C-alpha positions as CSV (number, residue, x, y, z in Angstrom):
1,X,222.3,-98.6,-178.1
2,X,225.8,-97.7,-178.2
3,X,226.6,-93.8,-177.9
4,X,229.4,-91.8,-180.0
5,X,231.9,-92.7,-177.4
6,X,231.3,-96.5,-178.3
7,X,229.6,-97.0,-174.8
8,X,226.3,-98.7,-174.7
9,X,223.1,-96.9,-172.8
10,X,219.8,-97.2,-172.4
11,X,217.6,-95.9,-175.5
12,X,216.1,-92.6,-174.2
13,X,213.0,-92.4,-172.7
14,X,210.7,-90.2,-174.5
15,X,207.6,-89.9,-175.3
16,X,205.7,-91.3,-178.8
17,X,202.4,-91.7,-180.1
18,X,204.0,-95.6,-181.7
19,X,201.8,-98.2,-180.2
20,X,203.4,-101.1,-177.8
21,X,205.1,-103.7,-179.3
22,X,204.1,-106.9,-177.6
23,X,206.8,-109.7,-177.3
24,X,204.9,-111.6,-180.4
25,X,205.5,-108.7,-182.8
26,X,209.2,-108.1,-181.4
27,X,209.7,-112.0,-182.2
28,X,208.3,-111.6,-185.5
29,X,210.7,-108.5,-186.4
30,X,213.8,-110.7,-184.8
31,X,213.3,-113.6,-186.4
32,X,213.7,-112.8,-190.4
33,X,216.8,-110.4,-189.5
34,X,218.7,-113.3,-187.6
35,X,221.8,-115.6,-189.1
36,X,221.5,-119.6,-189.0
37,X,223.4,-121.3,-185.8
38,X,225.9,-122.4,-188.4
39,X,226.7,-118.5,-189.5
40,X,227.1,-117.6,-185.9
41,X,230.0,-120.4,-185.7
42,X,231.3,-119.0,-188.6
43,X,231.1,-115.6,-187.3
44,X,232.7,-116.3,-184.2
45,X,235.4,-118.0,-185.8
46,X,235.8,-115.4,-188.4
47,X,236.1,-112.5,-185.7
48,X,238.4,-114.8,-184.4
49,X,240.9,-114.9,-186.9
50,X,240.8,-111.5,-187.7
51,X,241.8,-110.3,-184.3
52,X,244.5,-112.9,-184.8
53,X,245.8,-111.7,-188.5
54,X,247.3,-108.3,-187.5
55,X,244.8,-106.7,-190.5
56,X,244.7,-103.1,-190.5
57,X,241.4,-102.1,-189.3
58,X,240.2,-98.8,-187.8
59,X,241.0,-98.3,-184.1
60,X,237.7,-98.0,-182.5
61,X,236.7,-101.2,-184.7
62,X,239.6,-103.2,-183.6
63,X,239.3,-102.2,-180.0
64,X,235.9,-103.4,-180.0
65,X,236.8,-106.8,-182.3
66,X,239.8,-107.0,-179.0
67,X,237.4,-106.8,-176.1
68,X,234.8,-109.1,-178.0
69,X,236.9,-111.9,-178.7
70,X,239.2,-111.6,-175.1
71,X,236.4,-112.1,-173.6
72,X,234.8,-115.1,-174.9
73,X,234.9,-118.3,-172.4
74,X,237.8,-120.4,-172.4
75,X,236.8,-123.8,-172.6
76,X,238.9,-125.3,-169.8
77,X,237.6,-122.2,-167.5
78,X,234.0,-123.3,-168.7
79,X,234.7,-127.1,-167.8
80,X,236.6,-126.7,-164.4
81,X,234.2,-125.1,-162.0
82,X,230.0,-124.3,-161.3
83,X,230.8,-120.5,-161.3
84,X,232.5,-120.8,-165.0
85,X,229.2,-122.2,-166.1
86,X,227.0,-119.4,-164.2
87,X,229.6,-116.3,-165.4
88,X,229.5,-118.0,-169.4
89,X,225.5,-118.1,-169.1
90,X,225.1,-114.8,-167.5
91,X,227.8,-113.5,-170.1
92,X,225.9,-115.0,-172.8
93,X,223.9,-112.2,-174.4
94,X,220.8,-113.9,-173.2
95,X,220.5,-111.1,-170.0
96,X,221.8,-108.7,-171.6
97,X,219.3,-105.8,-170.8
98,X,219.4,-107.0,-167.4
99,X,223.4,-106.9,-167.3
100,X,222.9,-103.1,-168.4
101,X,220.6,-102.4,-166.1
102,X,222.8,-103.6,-163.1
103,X,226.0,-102.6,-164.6
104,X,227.1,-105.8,-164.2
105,X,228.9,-107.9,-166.7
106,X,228.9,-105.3,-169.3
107,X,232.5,-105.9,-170.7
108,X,232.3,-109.6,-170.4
109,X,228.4,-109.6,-172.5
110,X,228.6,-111.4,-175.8
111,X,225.5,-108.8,-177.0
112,X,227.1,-105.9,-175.7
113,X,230.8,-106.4,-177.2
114,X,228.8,-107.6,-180.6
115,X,226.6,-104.7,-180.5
116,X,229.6,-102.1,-179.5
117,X,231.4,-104.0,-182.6
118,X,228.8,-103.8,-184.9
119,X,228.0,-99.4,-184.0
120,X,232.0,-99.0,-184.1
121,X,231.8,-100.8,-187.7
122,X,229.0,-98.5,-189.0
123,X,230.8,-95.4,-188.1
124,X,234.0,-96.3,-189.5
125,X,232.1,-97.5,-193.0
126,X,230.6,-93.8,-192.7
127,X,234.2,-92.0,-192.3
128,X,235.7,-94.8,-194.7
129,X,235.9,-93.7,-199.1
130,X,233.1,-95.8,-201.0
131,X,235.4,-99.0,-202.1
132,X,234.4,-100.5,-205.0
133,X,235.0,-105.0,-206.0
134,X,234.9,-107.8,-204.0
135,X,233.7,-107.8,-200.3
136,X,236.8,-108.3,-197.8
137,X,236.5,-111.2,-195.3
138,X,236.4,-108.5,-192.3
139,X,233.0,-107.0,-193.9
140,X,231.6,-110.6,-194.7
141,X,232.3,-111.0,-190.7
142,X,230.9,-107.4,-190.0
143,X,227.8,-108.2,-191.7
144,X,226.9,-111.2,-189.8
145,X,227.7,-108.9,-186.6
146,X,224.0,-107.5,-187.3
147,X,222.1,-111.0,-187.6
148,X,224.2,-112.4,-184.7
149,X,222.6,-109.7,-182.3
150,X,218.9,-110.3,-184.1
151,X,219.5,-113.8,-183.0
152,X,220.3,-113.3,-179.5
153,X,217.3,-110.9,-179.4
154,X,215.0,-113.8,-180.9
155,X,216.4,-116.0,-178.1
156,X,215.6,-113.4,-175.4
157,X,212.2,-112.6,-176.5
158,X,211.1,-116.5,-177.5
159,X,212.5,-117.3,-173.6
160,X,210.0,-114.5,-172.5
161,X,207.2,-115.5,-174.4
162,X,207.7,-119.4,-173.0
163,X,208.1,-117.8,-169.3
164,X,205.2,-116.0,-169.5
165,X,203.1,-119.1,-170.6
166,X,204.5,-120.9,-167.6
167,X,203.9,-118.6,-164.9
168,X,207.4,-116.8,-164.9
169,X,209.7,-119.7,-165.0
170,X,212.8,-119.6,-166.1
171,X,213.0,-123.1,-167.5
172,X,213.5,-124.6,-170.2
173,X,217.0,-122.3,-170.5
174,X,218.7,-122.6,-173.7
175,X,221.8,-121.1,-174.4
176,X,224.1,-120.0,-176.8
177,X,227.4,-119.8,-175.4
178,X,230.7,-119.1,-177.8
179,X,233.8,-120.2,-176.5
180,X,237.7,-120.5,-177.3
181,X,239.9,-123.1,-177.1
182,X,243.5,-122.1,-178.0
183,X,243.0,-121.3,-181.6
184,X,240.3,-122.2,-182.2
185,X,236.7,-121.2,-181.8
186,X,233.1,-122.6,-181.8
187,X,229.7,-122.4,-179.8
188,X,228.3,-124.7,-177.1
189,X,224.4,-125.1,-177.0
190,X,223.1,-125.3,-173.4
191,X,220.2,-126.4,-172.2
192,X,218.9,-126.8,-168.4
193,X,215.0,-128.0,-167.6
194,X,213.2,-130.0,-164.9
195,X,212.1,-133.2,-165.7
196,X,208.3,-132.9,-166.5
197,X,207.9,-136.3,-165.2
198,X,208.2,-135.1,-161.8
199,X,204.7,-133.8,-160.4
200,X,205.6,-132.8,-157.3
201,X,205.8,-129.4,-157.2
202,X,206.6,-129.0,-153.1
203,X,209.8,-131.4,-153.5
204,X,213.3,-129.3,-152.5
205,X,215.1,-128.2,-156.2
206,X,218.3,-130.4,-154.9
207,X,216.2,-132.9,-154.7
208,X,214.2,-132.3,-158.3
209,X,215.8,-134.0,-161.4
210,X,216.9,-131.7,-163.7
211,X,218.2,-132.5,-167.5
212,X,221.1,-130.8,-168.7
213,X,221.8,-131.1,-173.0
214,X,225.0,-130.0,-174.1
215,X,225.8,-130.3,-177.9
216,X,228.9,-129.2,-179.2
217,X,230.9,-128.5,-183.1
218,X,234.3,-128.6,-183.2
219,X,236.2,-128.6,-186.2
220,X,238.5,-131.7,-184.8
221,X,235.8,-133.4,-183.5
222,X,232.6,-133.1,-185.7
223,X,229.2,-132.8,-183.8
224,X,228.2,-134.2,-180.3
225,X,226.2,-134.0,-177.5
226,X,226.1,-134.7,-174.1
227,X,223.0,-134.9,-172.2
228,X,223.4,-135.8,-168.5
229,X,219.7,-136.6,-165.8
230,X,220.6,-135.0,-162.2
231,X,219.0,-135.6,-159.0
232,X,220.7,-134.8,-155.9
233,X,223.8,-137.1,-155.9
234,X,222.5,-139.1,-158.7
235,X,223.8,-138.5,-161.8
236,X,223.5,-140.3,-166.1
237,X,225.0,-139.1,-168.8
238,X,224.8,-140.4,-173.0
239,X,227.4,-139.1,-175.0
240,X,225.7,-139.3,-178.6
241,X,228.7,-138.9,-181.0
242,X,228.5,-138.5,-185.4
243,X,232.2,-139.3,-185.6
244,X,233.9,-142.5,-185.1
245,X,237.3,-141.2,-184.0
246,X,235.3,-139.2,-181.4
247,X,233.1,-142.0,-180.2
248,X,236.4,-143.9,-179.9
249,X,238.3,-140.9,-177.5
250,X,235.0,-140.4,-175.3
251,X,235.0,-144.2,-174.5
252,X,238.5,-144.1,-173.4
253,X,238.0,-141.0,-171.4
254,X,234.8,-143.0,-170.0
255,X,236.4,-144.9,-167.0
256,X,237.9,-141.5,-165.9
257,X,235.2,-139.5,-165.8
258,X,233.4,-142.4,-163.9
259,X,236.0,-142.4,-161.1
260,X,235.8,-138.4,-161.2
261,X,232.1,-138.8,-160.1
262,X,232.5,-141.8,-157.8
263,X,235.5,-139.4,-156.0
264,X,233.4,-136.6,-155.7
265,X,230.6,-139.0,-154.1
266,X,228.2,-138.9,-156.9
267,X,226.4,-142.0,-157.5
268,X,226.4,-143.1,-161.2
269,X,222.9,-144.4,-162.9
270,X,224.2,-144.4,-166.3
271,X,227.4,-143.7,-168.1
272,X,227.6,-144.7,-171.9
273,X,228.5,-143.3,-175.6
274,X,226.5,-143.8,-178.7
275,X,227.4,-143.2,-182.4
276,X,224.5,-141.7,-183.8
277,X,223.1,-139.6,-186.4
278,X,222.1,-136.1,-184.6
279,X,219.0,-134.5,-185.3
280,X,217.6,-131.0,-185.4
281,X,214.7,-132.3,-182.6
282,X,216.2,-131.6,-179.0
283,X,215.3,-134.1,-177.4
284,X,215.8,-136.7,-179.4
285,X,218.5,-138.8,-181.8
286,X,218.3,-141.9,-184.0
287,X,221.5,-144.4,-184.0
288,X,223.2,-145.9,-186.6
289,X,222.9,-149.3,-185.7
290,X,220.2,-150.4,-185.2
291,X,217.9,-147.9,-186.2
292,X,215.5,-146.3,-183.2
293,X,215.3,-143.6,-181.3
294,X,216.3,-142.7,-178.2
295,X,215.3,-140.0,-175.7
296,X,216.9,-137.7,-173.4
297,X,216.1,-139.4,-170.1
298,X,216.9,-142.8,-171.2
C-alpha cells in the first residue's frame, strides 16, 4: 500500500477473524478488475505523453507520473547487455512484493511507481472540486492505472499457482515488460522455459535448451515476434513478422545479426524470417503462404 507520504509499506499486520485467501480465490478477484494487454499499451503510451505535454497536474501526481515513466527500460539499454534483461525482468512488477521486501528495486518497479501513481491520483481527486463534462485524457489514463496493477497482480498469482503445480519452478516466466524508445512507448512480452523435450533432469542448465519468445508492438513496425532455441553455444531464431515493410528490414538486418553470433562464437542452427499471421496461442503461428502452422522449436 502506499502511505500519506506517497511511500509504499507493507499492509499492517494485524489480527482478523477473515478466512485465508488461497492463490485460486486471489486469481479469481484479479482477474475481472484487470485491463486487456492492448489497454496497458495504451496506458503506457498515454502516461507517456502526459509527462511529455507540460499539463498542469497536482504535484504529488506529477512526481509520481515523473518517476514512473523515467524509469521505464530504454530499449537500446534492454537490447545491449544480459544484465539489462535481468534489471527490466526484475523491475517488471512481476516481484514486486519481493522487491519490497528486500528494499531493492523499489524506485525502478513498474507496480510500485504504478501503484504510488495510482494512491497520489486518489488523493488529489479527494482534495480536487467535483468537475462536471467530459473525462480529460489524464483521468482516462488514471483509470487504467487501477486495472494495470490488477493485471500485474493476476500475472503474479497465475505464476504462483503454475509453480506450485510444478514443484516450485520458476518456469515457464512470462513477462510483461514496458519500455521506451525515444518518443515512443510500447510493451515487450517475454517469455523463458526449458524445452520439455529434454528428459534429463541431471543435465548442467548451460547445457539444457531453453526457448526464449519475444513478441513485440510498435506503432512503426506492427506486430512481431521473435522466438529463439538455446543450448550452450547453439543458438535458432524465427522472426515471424505481420507486416511486409518489417519482414523486408529484418531480412536485411539478417546477415548482421548472423556475423554478430558467429563473432561472439555462437554456433547458428537456424536463422530465418517469416510473414505470418500472429495468433493469440503462444506457441504457435499460421503463415500466409502457404497455410500451416509452425511451432516454436521448429
Amino acid at each position: 500500500m502506499v502511505d500519506k507520504q506517497g511511500q509504499m509499506q507493507f499492509l499492517p499486520p494485524e489480527k482478523t477473524n477473515t478466512p485465508p485467501v488461497t492463490l485460486s480465490d486471489g486469481l479469481r478477484q484479479s482477474m475481472p478488475k484487470q485491463i486487456t494487454a492492448q489497454e496497458l499499451v495504451s496506458m503506457v503510451r498515454q502516461l507517456h505523453a502526459l509527462s511529455q505535454s507540460g499539463a498542469a497536474l497536482p504535484e504529488k501526481v506529477a512526481t509520481a507520473l515523473d518517476q514512473l515513466v523515467k524509469q521505464l527500460p530504454n530499449l537500446q539499454t534492454l537490447t545491449q547487455t544480459s544484465e539489462g534483461v535481468k534489471q527490466a525482468i526484475l523491475s517488471s512488477g512481476l516481484f514486486s512484493e519481493s522487491n519490497l521486501a528486500k528494499s531493492t528495486n523499489l524506485t525502478t518497479d513498474f507496480k510500485l511507481n504504478l501503484s504510488r501513481l495510482e494512491g497520489a491520483s486518489v488523493e488529489a481527486s479527494k482534495q480536487a472540486a467535483p468537475s462536471v463534462g467530459t473525462t480529460t485524457s489524464s483521468q482516462q489514463a488514471m483509470q487504467l492505472v487501477t486495472g494495470a496493477i490488477e493485471r500485474i497482480t493476476t500475472s503474479q498469482v497465475r505464476h504462483l499457482i503454475e509453480n506450485a503445480q510444478q514443484d516450485g519452478s520458476v518456469l515457464p516466466l512470462s513477462v510483461e515488460i514496458p519500455i521506451k524508445d525515444g518518443r515512443t512507448t510500447s510493451i515487450v512480452n517475454l517469455k523463458i522455459d526449458q524445452d520439455k523435450s529434454d528428459k534429463d533432469n541431471n543435465i548442467e542448465p548451460h547445457k539444457r535448451r531453453w526457448l526464449v519468445q519475444l513478441k513485440f508492438d510498435f506503432e512503426e513496425t506492427g506486430r512481431f515476434e521473435a522466438r529463439a532455441s538455446v543450448q550452450d553455444k547453439k543458438v535458432g531464431v524465427i522472426f515471424a513478422v505481420e507486416d511486409p515493410s518489417t519482414e523486408k528490414i529484418i531480412r536485411e538486418r539478417l546477415d548482421e545479426l548472423r556475423t554478430n553470433l558467429r563473432n561472439k562464437h555462437v554456433e547458428i542452427e537456424t536463422l530465418d524470417c517469416f510473414r505470418a499471421t500472429l495468433q493469440d496461442k503462444p506457441n504457435q503461428y499460421k503463415e500466409n503462404k502457404p497455410q500451416r502452422l509452425i511451432d516454436v522449436r521448429t
